C-alpha cells in the first residue's frame, strides 16, 4: 500500500489524419504557429475530447470538435483546429486548420 493515489495510465495515442485543406494550411503557418499546432495535435491524439463539441454532426458514430490555441502562446493569432473523432477507429481526422483573430 502506498500514499500515492491510484493513477490511471495514459491512453494510447490515436491515429491522426489531415485533410488536404488542413495540410495546405499547415504549410502556410509561421514556425511558431506550426509548433503550437503540433503541440495541440499531440494533446488531442491522447485526449480527443479536449475541443469544443460541434453539434449537428451527420454521423452518430463520429463526434465533431473545434480546438483553439491561446493567442499568447504563438504569434498572436488564434489558431482553430476543426476535427472529427471516431472512437471506434481510434482516430481523429483534422478537416481544417484556421488562423485568424
PDB file of N, CA and C in Angstrom:
ATOM      1  N   UNK A   1       0.846  -1.172   0.000  1.00  0.00           N
ATOM      2  CA  UNK A   1       0.000   0.000   0.000  1.00  0.00           C
ATOM      3  C   UNK A   1       0.893   1.237   0.000  1.00  0.00           C
ATOM      4  N   UNK A   2       0.517   2.240  -0.793  1.00  0.00           N
ATOM      5  CA  UNK A   2       1.318   3.455  -0.878  1.00  0.00           C
ATOM      6  C   UNK A   2       0.470   4.658  -0.511  1.00  0.00           C
ATOM      7  N   UNK A   3       1.146   5.778  -0.320  1.00  0.00           N
ATOM      8  CA  UNK A   3       0.445   7.026  -0.037  1.00  0.00           C
ATOM      9  C   UNK A   3      -0.012   7.720  -1.311  1.00  0.00           C
ATOM     10  N   UNK A   4       0.407   7.206  -2.437  1.00  0.00           N
ATOM     11  CA  UNK A   4       0.065   7.811  -3.719  1.00  0.00           C
ATOM     12  C   UNK A   4      -1.321   7.368  -4.167  1.00  0.00           C
ATOM     13  N   UNK A   5      -2.121   8.306  -4.714  1.00  0.00           N
ATOM     14  CA  UNK A   5      -3.425   7.897  -5.248  1.00  0.00           C
ATOM     15  C   UNK A   5      -3.236   7.019  -6.479  1.00  0.00           C
ATOM     16  N   UNK A   6      -4.235   6.199  -6.719  1.00  0.00           N
ATOM     17  CA  UNK A   6      -4.176   5.353  -7.909  1.00  0.00           C
ATOM     18  C   UNK A   6      -4.121   6.235  -9.149  1.00  0.00           C
ATOM     19  N   UNK A   7      -3.164   5.965  -9.988  1.00  0.00           N
ATOM     20  CA  UNK A   7      -3.031   6.739 -11.218  1.00  0.00           C
ATOM     21  C   UNK A   7      -3.313   5.823 -12.399  1.00  0.00           C
ATOM     22  N   UNK A   8      -4.188   6.289 -13.247  1.00  0.00           N
ATOM     23  CA  UNK A   8      -4.516   5.554 -14.456  1.00  0.00           C
ATOM     24  C   UNK A   8      -3.427   5.814 -15.499  1.00  0.00           C
ATOM     25  N   UNK A   9      -3.005   4.800 -16.220  1.00  0.00           N
ATOM     26  CA  UNK A   9      -2.035   5.050 -17.284  1.00  0.00           C
ATOM     27  C   UNK A   9      -2.692   5.869 -18.393  1.00  0.00           C
ATOM     28  N   UNK A  10      -1.891   6.675 -19.061  1.00  0.00           N
ATOM     29  CA  UNK A  10      -2.411   7.484 -20.165  1.00  0.00           C
ATOM     30  C   UNK A  10      -2.890   6.559 -21.279  1.00  0.00           C
ATOM     31  N   UNK A  11      -3.996   6.907 -21.928  1.00  0.00           N
ATOM     32  CA  UNK A  11      -4.472   6.065 -23.022  1.00  0.00           C
ATOM     33  C   UNK A  11      -3.490   6.092 -24.193  1.00  0.00           C
ATOM     34  N   UNK A  12      -3.542   5.072 -25.017  1.00  0.00           N
ATOM     35  CA  UNK A  12      -2.675   5.022 -26.194  1.00  0.00           C
ATOM     36  C   UNK A  12      -3.059   6.147 -27.150  1.00  0.00           C
ATOM     37  N   UNK A  13      -2.084   6.793 -27.780  1.00  0.00           N
ATOM     38  CA  UNK A  13      -2.402   7.869 -28.724  1.00  0.00           C
ATOM     39  C   UNK A  13      -3.249   7.359 -29.884  1.00  0.00           C
ATOM     40  N   UNK A  14      -4.111   8.222 -30.359  1.00  0.00           N
ATOM     41  CA  UNK A  14      -4.956   7.902 -31.503  1.00  0.00           C
ATOM     42  C   UNK A  14      -4.191   8.128 -32.796  1.00  0.00           C
ATOM     43  N   UNK A  15      -4.716   7.574 -33.864  1.00  0.00           N
ATOM     44  CA  UNK A  15      -4.187   7.879 -35.186  1.00  0.00           C
ATOM     45  C   UNK A  15      -4.702   9.252 -35.587  1.00  0.00           C
ATOM     46  N   UNK A  16      -3.853  10.060 -36.205  1.00  0.00           N
ATOM     47  CA  UNK A  16      -4.236  11.411 -36.622  1.00  0.00           C
ATOM     48  C   UNK A  16      -4.071  11.512 -38.135  1.00  0.00           C
ATOM     49  N   UNK A  17      -5.134  11.975 -38.794  1.00  0.00           N
ATOM     50  CA  UNK A  17      -5.116  12.162 -40.236  1.00  0.00           C
ATOM     51  C   UNK A  17      -5.478  13.609 -40.548  1.00  0.00           C
ATOM     52  N   UNK A  18      -4.902  14.161 -41.615  1.00  0.00           N
ATOM     53  CA  UNK A  18      -5.163  15.532 -42.028  1.00  0.00           C
ATOM     54  C   UNK A  18      -5.819  15.537 -43.406  1.00  0.00           C
ATOM     55  N   UNK A  19      -6.806  16.398 -43.578  1.00  0.00           N
ATOM     56  CA  UNK A  19      -7.391  16.577 -44.908  1.00  0.00           C
ATOM     57  C   UNK A  19      -6.390  17.341 -45.770  1.00  0.00           C
ATOM     58  N   UNK A  20      -6.623  17.363 -47.078  1.00  0.00           N
ATOM     59  CA  UNK A  20      -5.759  18.134 -47.978  1.00  0.00           C
ATOM     60  C   UNK A  20      -5.778  19.617 -47.609  1.00  0.00           C
ATOM     61  N   UNK A  21      -6.963  20.124 -47.249  1.00  0.00           N
ATOM     62  CA  UNK A  21      -7.085  21.534 -46.875  1.00  0.00           C
ATOM     63  C   UNK A  21      -6.289  21.834 -45.605  1.00  0.00           C
ATOM     64  N   UNK A  22      -6.324  20.928 -44.643  1.00  0.00           N
ATOM     65  CA  UNK A  22      -5.579  21.124 -43.402  1.00  0.00           C
ATOM     66  C   UNK A  22      -4.078  21.088 -43.664  1.00  0.00           C
ATOM     67  N   UNK A  23      -3.624  20.187 -44.511  1.00  0.00           N
ATOM     68  CA  UNK A  23      -2.201  20.119 -44.829  1.00  0.00           C
ATOM     69  C   UNK A  23      -1.737  21.379 -45.540  1.00  0.00           C
ATOM     70  N   UNK A  24      -2.565  21.917 -46.430  1.00  0.00           N
ATOM     71  CA  UNK A  24      -2.216  23.158 -47.123  1.00  0.00           C
ATOM     72  C   UNK A  24      -2.120  24.317 -46.130  1.00  0.00           C
ATOM     73  N   UNK A  25      -3.031  24.354 -45.159  1.00  0.00           N
ATOM     74  CA  UNK A  25      -2.989  25.405 -44.149  1.00  0.00           C
ATOM     75  C   UNK A  25      -1.742  25.271 -43.276  1.00  0.00           C
ATOM     76  N   UNK A  26      -1.357  24.050 -42.941  1.00  0.00           N
ATOM     77  CA  UNK A  26      -0.146  23.835 -42.141  1.00  0.00           C
ATOM     78  C   UNK A  26       1.088  24.355 -42.860  1.00  0.00           C
ATOM     79  N   UNK A  27       1.127  24.161 -44.173  1.00  0.00           N
ATOM     80  CA  UNK A  27       2.285  24.599 -44.960  1.00  0.00           C
ATOM     81  C   UNK A  27       2.426  26.118 -44.959  1.00  0.00           C
ATOM     82  N   UNK A  28       1.335  26.840 -44.722  1.00  0.00           N
ATOM     83  CA  UNK A  28       1.358  28.301 -44.744  1.00  0.00           C
ATOM     84  C   UNK A  28       1.633  28.915 -43.371  1.00  0.00           C
ATOM     85  N   UNK A  29       1.742  28.108 -42.314  1.00  0.00           N
ATOM     86  CA  UNK A  29       1.947  28.640 -40.972  1.00  0.00           C
ATOM     87  C   UNK A  29       3.381  29.094 -40.757  1.00  0.00           C
ATOM     88  N   UNK A  30       3.532  30.077 -39.873  1.00  0.00           N
ATOM     89  CA  UNK A  30       4.854  30.511 -39.435  1.00  0.00           C
ATOM     90  C   UNK A  30       5.414  29.443 -38.493  1.00  0.00           C
ATOM     91  N   UNK A  31       6.741  29.392 -38.299  1.00  0.00           N
ATOM     92  CA  UNK A  31       7.320  28.359 -37.431  1.00  0.00           C
ATOM     93  C   UNK A  31       6.720  28.306 -36.024  1.00  0.00           C
ATOM     94  N   UNK A  32       6.495  29.434 -35.370  1.00  0.00           N
ATOM     95  CA  UNK A  32       5.911  29.440 -34.030  1.00  0.00           C
ATOM     96  C   UNK A  32       4.486  28.914 -34.030  1.00  0.00           C
ATOM     97  N   UNK A  33       3.732  29.269 -35.065  1.00  0.00           N
ATOM     98  CA  UNK A  33       2.362  28.777 -35.182  1.00  0.00           C
ATOM     99  C   UNK A  33       2.353  27.273 -35.404  1.00  0.00           C
ATOM    100  N   UNK A  34       3.252  26.799 -36.256  1.00  0.00           N
ATOM    101  CA  UNK A  34       3.327  25.371 -36.539  1.00  0.00           C
ATOM    102  C   UNK A  34       3.677  24.581 -35.279  1.00  0.00           C
ATOM    103  N   UNK A  35       4.607  25.088 -34.487  1.00  0.00           N
ATOM    104  CA  UNK A  35       4.956  24.417 -33.219  1.00  0.00           C
ATOM    105  C   UNK A  35       3.746  24.328 -32.301  1.00  0.00           C
ATOM    106  N   UNK A  36       2.990  25.410 -32.227  1.00  0.00           N
ATOM    107  CA  UNK A  36       1.804  25.438 -31.371  1.00  0.00           C
ATOM    108  C   UNK A  36       0.769  24.422 -31.852  1.00  0.00           C
ATOM    109  N   UNK A  37       0.555  24.355 -33.160  1.00  0.00           N
ATOM    110  CA  UNK A  37      -0.407  23.394 -33.712  1.00  0.00           C
ATOM    111  C   UNK A  37       0.059  21.969 -33.447  1.00  0.00           C
ATOM    112  N   UNK A  38       1.346  21.698 -33.627  1.00  0.00           N
ATOM    113  CA  UNK A  38       1.859  20.349 -33.389  1.00  0.00           C
ATOM    114  C   UNK A  38       1.647  19.922 -31.936  1.00  0.00           C
ATOM    115  N   UNK A  39       1.871  20.826 -31.002  1.00  0.00           N
ATOM    116  CA  UNK A  39       1.662  20.503 -29.589  1.00  0.00           C
ATOM    117  C   UNK A  39       0.187  20.227 -29.310  1.00  0.00           C
ATOM    118  N   UNK A  40      -0.698  21.026 -29.908  1.00  0.00           N
ATOM    119  CA  UNK A  40      -2.126  20.815 -29.713  1.00  0.00           C
ATOM    120  C   UNK A  40      -2.563  19.478 -30.303  1.00  0.00           C
ATOM    121  N   UNK A  41      -2.065  19.146 -31.474  1.00  0.00           N
ATOM    122  CA  UNK A  41      -2.422  17.872 -32.110  1.00  0.00           C
ATOM    123  C   UNK A  41      -1.922  16.703 -31.265  1.00  0.00           C
ATOM    124  N   UNK A  42      -0.748  16.828 -30.685  1.00  0.00           N
ATOM    125  CA  UNK A  42      -0.236  15.776 -29.796  1.00  0.00           C
ATOM    126  C   UNK A  42      -1.165  15.581 -28.600  1.00  0.00           C
ATOM    127  N   UNK A  43      -1.659  16.672 -28.031  1.00  0.00           N
ATOM    128  CA  UNK A  43      -2.593  16.568 -26.899  1.00  0.00           C
ATOM    129  C   UNK A  43      -3.901  15.934 -27.336  1.00  0.00           C
ATOM    130  N   UNK A  44      -4.395  16.328 -28.506  1.00  0.00           N
ATOM    131  CA  UNK A  44      -5.657  15.770 -28.998  1.00  0.00           C
ATOM    132  C   UNK A  44      -5.533  14.279 -29.295  1.00  0.00           C
ATOM    133  N   UNK A  45      -4.355  13.847 -29.707  1.00  0.00           N
ATOM    134  CA  UNK A  45      -4.152  12.429 -30.011  1.00  0.00           C
ATOM    135  C   UNK A  45      -4.280  11.571 -28.758  1.00  0.00           C
ATOM    136  N   UNK A  46      -4.058  12.163 -27.597  1.00  0.00           N
ATOM    137  CA  UNK A  46      -4.188  11.428 -26.343  1.00  0.00           C
ATOM    138  C   UNK A  46      -5.535  11.714 -25.667  1.00  0.00           C
ATOM    139  N   UNK A  47      -6.010  12.944 -25.791  1.00  0.00           N
ATOM    140  CA  UNK A  47      -7.266  13.374 -25.155  1.00  0.00           C
ATOM    141  C   UNK A  47      -8.151  14.037 -26.215  1.00  0.00           C
ATOM    142  N   UNK A  48      -8.829  13.265 -27.045  1.00  0.00           N
ATOM    143  CA  UNK A  48      -9.542  13.826 -28.199  1.00  0.00           C
ATOM    144  C   UNK A  48     -10.764  14.664 -27.867  1.00  0.00           C
ATOM    145  N   UNK A  49     -11.256  14.596 -26.662  1.00  0.00           N
ATOM    146  CA  UNK A  49     -12.450  15.377 -26.323  1.00  0.00           C
ATOM    147  C   UNK A  49     -12.112  16.712 -25.657  1.00  0.00           C
ATOM    148  N   UNK A  50     -10.880  17.199 -25.842  1.00  0.00           N
ATOM    149  CA  UNK A  50     -10.488  18.491 -25.278  1.00  0.00           C
ATOM    150  C   UNK A  50     -11.121  19.656 -26.024  1.00  0.00           C
ATOM    151  N   UNK A  51     -11.502  19.441 -27.257  1.00  0.00           N
ATOM    152  CA  UNK A  51     -12.080  20.516 -28.056  1.00  0.00           C
ATOM    153  C   UNK A  51     -13.506  20.838 -27.633  1.00  0.00           C
ATOM    154  N   UNK A  52     -14.047  21.863 -28.255  1.00  0.00           N
ATOM    155  CA  UNK A  52     -15.425  22.283 -28.022  1.00  0.00           C
ATOM    156  C   UNK A  52     -16.316  21.453 -28.938  1.00  0.00           C
ATOM    157  N   UNK A  53     -17.295  20.740 -28.393  1.00  0.00           N
ATOM    158  CA  UNK A  53     -18.167  19.933 -29.253  1.00  0.00           C
ATOM    159  C   UNK A  53     -18.942  20.807 -30.244  1.00  0.00           C
ATOM    160  N   UNK A  54     -19.056  20.313 -31.462  1.00  0.00           N
ATOM    161  CA  UNK A  54     -19.816  20.993 -32.501  1.00  0.00           C
ATOM    162  C   UNK A  54     -21.074  20.169 -32.734  1.00  0.00           C
ATOM    163  N   UNK A  55     -22.239  20.736 -32.421  1.00  0.00           N
ATOM    164  CA  UNK A  55     -23.479  19.963 -32.575  1.00  0.00           C
ATOM    165  C   UNK A  55     -23.881  19.809 -34.032  1.00  0.00           C
ATOM    166  N   UNK A  56     -24.716  18.820 -34.272  1.00  0.00           N
ATOM    167  CA  UNK A  56     -25.310  18.657 -35.595  1.00  0.00           C
ATOM    168  C   UNK A  56     -24.523  17.803 -36.557  1.00  0.00           C
ATOM    169  N   UNK A  57     -23.664  16.933 -36.064  1.00  0.00           N
ATOM    170  CA  UNK A  57     -22.920  16.050 -36.950  1.00  0.00           C
ATOM    171  C   UNK A  57     -23.847  15.108 -37.700  1.00  0.00           C
ATOM    172  N   UNK A  58     -23.404  14.661 -38.840  1.00  0.00           N
ATOM    173  CA  UNK A  58     -24.247  13.792 -39.667  1.00  0.00           C
ATOM    174  C   UNK A  58     -24.065  12.318 -39.378  1.00  0.00           C
ATOM    175  N   UNK A  59     -22.986  11.943 -38.711  1.00  0.00           N
ATOM    176  CA  UNK A  59     -22.707  10.545 -38.429  1.00  0.00           C
ATOM    177  C   UNK A  59     -22.783  10.320 -36.920  1.00  0.00           C
ATOM    178  N   UNK A  60     -23.683   9.474 -36.446  1.00  0.00           N
ATOM    179  CA  UNK A  60     -23.816   9.280 -34.997  1.00  0.00           C
ATOM    180  C   UNK A  60     -22.601   8.614 -34.349  1.00  0.00           C
ATOM    181  N   UNK A  61     -21.738   7.987 -35.134  1.00  0.00           N
ATOM    182  CA  UNK A  61     -20.554   7.326 -34.581  1.00  0.00           C
ATOM    183  C   UNK A  61     -19.341   8.244 -34.534  1.00  0.00           C
ATOM    184  N   UNK A  62     -19.490   9.480 -35.021  1.00  0.00           N
ATOM    185  CA  UNK A  62     -18.380  10.419 -35.097  1.00  0.00           C
ATOM    186  C   UNK A  62     -18.750  11.684 -34.341  1.00  0.00           C
ATOM    187  N   UNK A  63     -17.813  12.202 -33.557  1.00  0.00           N
ATOM    188  CA  UNK A  63     -18.024  13.443 -32.813  1.00  0.00           C
ATOM    189  C   UNK A  63     -17.191  14.549 -33.450  1.00  0.00           C
ATOM    190  N   UNK A  64     -17.818  15.711 -33.675  1.00  0.00           N
ATOM    191  CA  UNK A  64     -17.130  16.857 -34.261  1.00  0.00           C
ATOM    192  C   UNK A  64     -16.726  17.829 -33.161  1.00  0.00           C
ATOM    193  N   UNK A  65     -15.507  18.386 -33.278  1.00  0.00           N
ATOM    194  CA  UNK A  65     -14.971  19.308 -32.280  1.00  0.00           C
ATOM    195  C   UNK A  65     -14.193  20.429 -32.944  1.00  0.00           C
ATOM    196  N   UNK A  66     -14.035  21.511 -32.196  1.00  0.00           N
ATOM    197  CA  UNK A  66     -13.120  22.586 -32.563  1.00  0.00           C
ATOM    198  C   UNK A  66     -12.208  22.829 -31.371  1.00  0.00           C
ATOM    199  N   UNK A  67     -10.913  22.825 -31.611  1.00  0.00           N
ATOM    200  CA  UNK A  67      -9.930  23.129 -30.569  1.00  0.00           C
ATOM    201  C   UNK A  67      -9.241  24.430 -30.964  1.00  0.00           C
ATOM    202  N   UNK A  68      -9.025  25.290 -29.985  1.00  0.00           N
ATOM    203  CA  UNK A  68      -8.413  26.591 -30.254  1.00  0.00           C
ATOM    204  C   UNK A  68      -7.165  26.767 -29.409  1.00  0.00           C
ATOM    205  N   UNK A  69      -6.191  27.439 -29.997  1.00  0.00           N
ATOM    206  CA  UNK A  69      -4.968  27.740 -29.252  1.00  0.00           C
ATOM    207  C   UNK A  69      -5.142  29.044 -28.491  1.00  0.00           C
ATOM    208  N   UNK A  70      -4.252  29.263 -27.567  1.00  0.00           N
ATOM    209  CA  UNK A  70      -4.190  30.524 -26.836  1.00  0.00           C
ATOM    210  C   UNK A  70      -3.370  31.497 -27.683  1.00  0.00           C
ATOM    211  N   UNK A  71      -3.923  32.656 -28.075  1.00  0.00           N
ATOM    212  CA  UNK A  71      -3.164  33.582 -28.925  1.00  0.00           C
ATOM    213  C   UNK A  71      -1.834  34.013 -28.317  1.00  0.00           C
ATOM    214  N   UNK A  72      -1.730  34.034 -27.005  1.00  0.00           N
ATOM    215  CA  UNK A  72      -0.481  34.445 -26.371  1.00  0.00           C
ATOM    216  C   UNK A  72       0.621  33.406 -26.542  1.00  0.00           C
ATOM    217  N   UNK A  73       0.264  32.167 -26.902  1.00  0.00           N
ATOM    218  CA  UNK A  73       1.270  31.110 -26.994  1.00  0.00           C
ATOM    219  C   UNK A  73       1.939  31.027 -28.359  1.00  0.00           C
ATOM    220  N   UNK A  74       1.441  31.794 -29.330  1.00  0.00           N
ATOM    221  CA  UNK A  74       2.107  31.796 -30.633  1.00  0.00           C
ATOM    222  C   UNK A  74       2.323  33.233 -31.083  1.00  0.00           C
ATOM    223  N   UNK A  75       2.052  33.554 -32.313  1.00  0.00           N
ATOM    224  CA  UNK A  75       2.351  34.885 -32.837  1.00  0.00           C
ATOM    225  C   UNK A  75       1.253  35.895 -32.565  1.00  0.00           C
ATOM    226  N   UNK A  76       0.221  35.518 -31.866  1.00  0.00           N
ATOM    227  CA  UNK A  76      -0.841  36.452 -31.548  1.00  0.00           C
ATOM    228  C   UNK A  76      -2.151  36.144 -32.244  1.00  0.00           C
ATOM    229  N   UNK A  77      -2.128  35.353 -33.289  1.00  0.00           N
ATOM    230  CA  UNK A  77      -3.362  34.955 -33.954  1.00  0.00           C
ATOM    231  C   UNK A  77      -3.878  33.674 -33.314  1.00  0.00           C
ATOM    232  N   UNK A  78      -5.185  33.595 -33.187  1.00  0.00           N
ATOM    233  CA  UNK A  78      -5.783  32.360 -32.675  1.00  0.00           C
ATOM    234  C   UNK A  78      -5.775  31.337 -33.810  1.00  0.00           C
ATOM    235  N   UNK A  79      -5.452  30.112 -33.476  1.00  0.00           N
ATOM    236  CA  UNK A  79      -5.479  29.017 -34.442  1.00  0.00           C
ATOM    237  C   UNK A  79      -6.553  28.046 -33.995  1.00  0.00           C
ATOM    238  N   UNK A  80      -7.459  27.726 -34.904  1.00  0.00           N
ATOM    239  CA  UNK A  80      -8.529  26.778 -34.616  1.00  0.00           C
ATOM    240  C   UNK A  80      -8.297  25.521 -35.431  1.00  0.00           C
ATOM    241  N   UNK A  81      -8.513  24.395 -34.800  1.00  0.00           N
ATOM    242  CA  UNK A  81      -8.419  23.104 -35.478  1.00  0.00           C
ATOM    243  C   UNK A  81      -9.801  22.469 -35.406  1.00  0.00           C
ATOM    244  N   UNK A  82     -10.369  22.199 -36.562  1.00  0.00           N
ATOM    245  CA  UNK A  82     -11.669  21.550 -36.648  1.00  0.00           C
ATOM    246  C   UNK A  82     -11.399  20.085 -36.962  1.00  0.00           C
ATOM    247  N   UNK A  83     -11.948  19.203 -36.133  1.00  0.00           N
ATOM    248  CA  UNK A  83     -11.635  17.787 -36.316  1.00  0.00           C
ATOM    249  C   UNK A  83     -12.815  16.910 -35.955  1.00  0.00           C
ATOM    250  N   UNK A  84     -12.725  15.669 -36.413  1.00  0.00           N
ATOM    251  CA  UNK A  84     -13.724  14.651 -36.117  1.00  0.00           C
ATOM    252  C   UNK A  84     -13.030  13.529 -35.354  1.00  0.00           C
ATOM    253  N   UNK A  85     -13.699  13.055 -34.317  1.00  0.00           N
ATOM    254  CA  UNK A  85     -13.158  11.962 -33.508  1.00  0.00           C
ATOM    255  C   UNK A  85     -14.039  10.740 -33.721  1.00  0.00           C
ATOM    256  N   UNK A  86     -13.407   9.644 -34.127  1.00  0.00           N
ATOM    257  CA  UNK A  86     -14.124   8.388 -34.333  1.00  0.00           C
ATOM    258  C   UNK A  86     -13.582   7.376 -33.332  1.00  0.00           C
ATOM    259  N   UNK A  87     -14.299   7.188 -32.200  1.00  0.00           N
ATOM    260  CA  UNK A  87     -13.788   6.279 -31.172  1.00  0.00           C
ATOM    261  C   UNK A  87     -13.612   4.847 -31.657  1.00  0.00           C
ATOM    262  N   UNK A  88     -14.498   4.383 -32.514  1.00  0.00           N
ATOM    263  CA  UNK A  88     -14.413   3.008 -32.995  1.00  0.00           C
ATOM    264  C   UNK A  88     -13.167   2.739 -33.826  1.00  0.00           C
ATOM    265  N   UNK A  89     -12.666   3.767 -34.493  1.00  0.00           N
ATOM    266  CA  UNK A  89     -11.465   3.626 -35.309  1.00  0.00           C
ATOM    267  C   UNK A  89     -10.211   4.105 -34.582  1.00  0.00           C
ATOM    268  N   UNK A  90     -10.383   4.591 -33.361  1.00  0.00           N
ATOM    269  CA  UNK A  90      -9.267   5.167 -32.592  1.00  0.00           C
ATOM    270  C   UNK A  90      -8.508   6.197 -33.422  1.00  0.00           C
ATOM    271  N   UNK A  91      -9.281   7.143 -33.985  1.00  0.00           N
ATOM    272  CA  UNK A  91      -8.661   8.113 -34.880  1.00  0.00           C
ATOM    273  C   UNK A  91      -9.346   9.468 -34.792  1.00  0.00           C
ATOM    274  N   UNK A  92      -8.550  10.500 -35.087  1.00  0.00           N
ATOM    275  CA  UNK A  92      -9.113  11.822 -35.318  1.00  0.00           C
ATOM    276  C   UNK A  92      -8.723  12.249 -36.718  1.00  0.00           C
ATOM    277  N   UNK A  93      -9.642  12.991 -37.355  1.00  0.00           N
ATOM    278  CA  UNK A  93      -9.434  13.474 -38.713  1.00  0.00           C
ATOM    279  C   UNK A  93      -9.536  14.988 -38.668  1.00  0.00           C
ATOM    280  N   UNK A  94      -8.420  15.654 -38.901  1.00  0.00           N
ATOM    281  CA  UNK A  94      -8.391  17.110 -38.864  1.00  0.00           C
ATOM    282  C   UNK A  94      -8.820  17.622 -40.236  1.00  0.00           C
ATOM    283  N   UNK A  95      -9.959  18.310 -40.254  1.00  0.00           N
ATOM    284  CA  UNK A  95     -10.512  18.770 -41.527  1.00  0.00           C
ATOM    285  C   UNK A  95     -10.056  20.174 -41.898  1.00  0.00           C
ATOM    286  N   UNK A  96      -9.877  21.036 -40.880  1.00  0.00           N
ATOM    287  CA  UNK A  96      -9.492  22.425 -41.135  1.00  0.00           C
ATOM    288  C   UNK A  96      -8.508  22.897 -40.084  1.00  0.00           C
ATOM    289  N   UNK A  97      -7.559  23.726 -40.512  1.00  0.00           N
ATOM    290  CA  UNK A  97      -6.701  24.489 -39.623  1.00  0.00           C
ATOM    291  C   UNK A  97      -6.916  25.940 -40.037  1.00  0.00           C
ATOM    292  N   UNK A  98      -7.442  26.744 -39.113  1.00  0.00           N
ATOM    293  CA  UNK A  98      -7.823  28.122 -39.436  1.00  0.00           C
ATOM    294  C   UNK A  98      -7.027  29.074 -38.573  1.00  0.00           C
ATOM    295  N   UNK A  99      -6.386  30.073 -39.210  1.00  0.00           N
ATOM    296  CA  UNK A  99      -5.618  31.070 -38.495  1.00  0.00           C
ATOM    297  C   UNK A  99      -6.346  32.399 -38.618  1.00  0.00           C
ATOM    298  N   UNK A 100      -6.539  33.049 -37.485  1.00  0.00           N
ATOM    299  CA  UNK A 100      -7.210  34.337 -37.508  1.00  0.00           C
ATOM    300  C   UNK A 100      -7.478  34.843 -36.122  1.00  0.00           C
ATOM    301  N   UNK A 101      -7.989  36.041 -36.055  1.00  0.00           N
ATOM    302  CA  UNK A 101      -8.248  36.645 -34.739  1.00  0.00           C
ATOM    303  C   UNK A 101      -9.344  35.936 -33.989  1.00  0.00           C
TER     304      UNK A 101
END
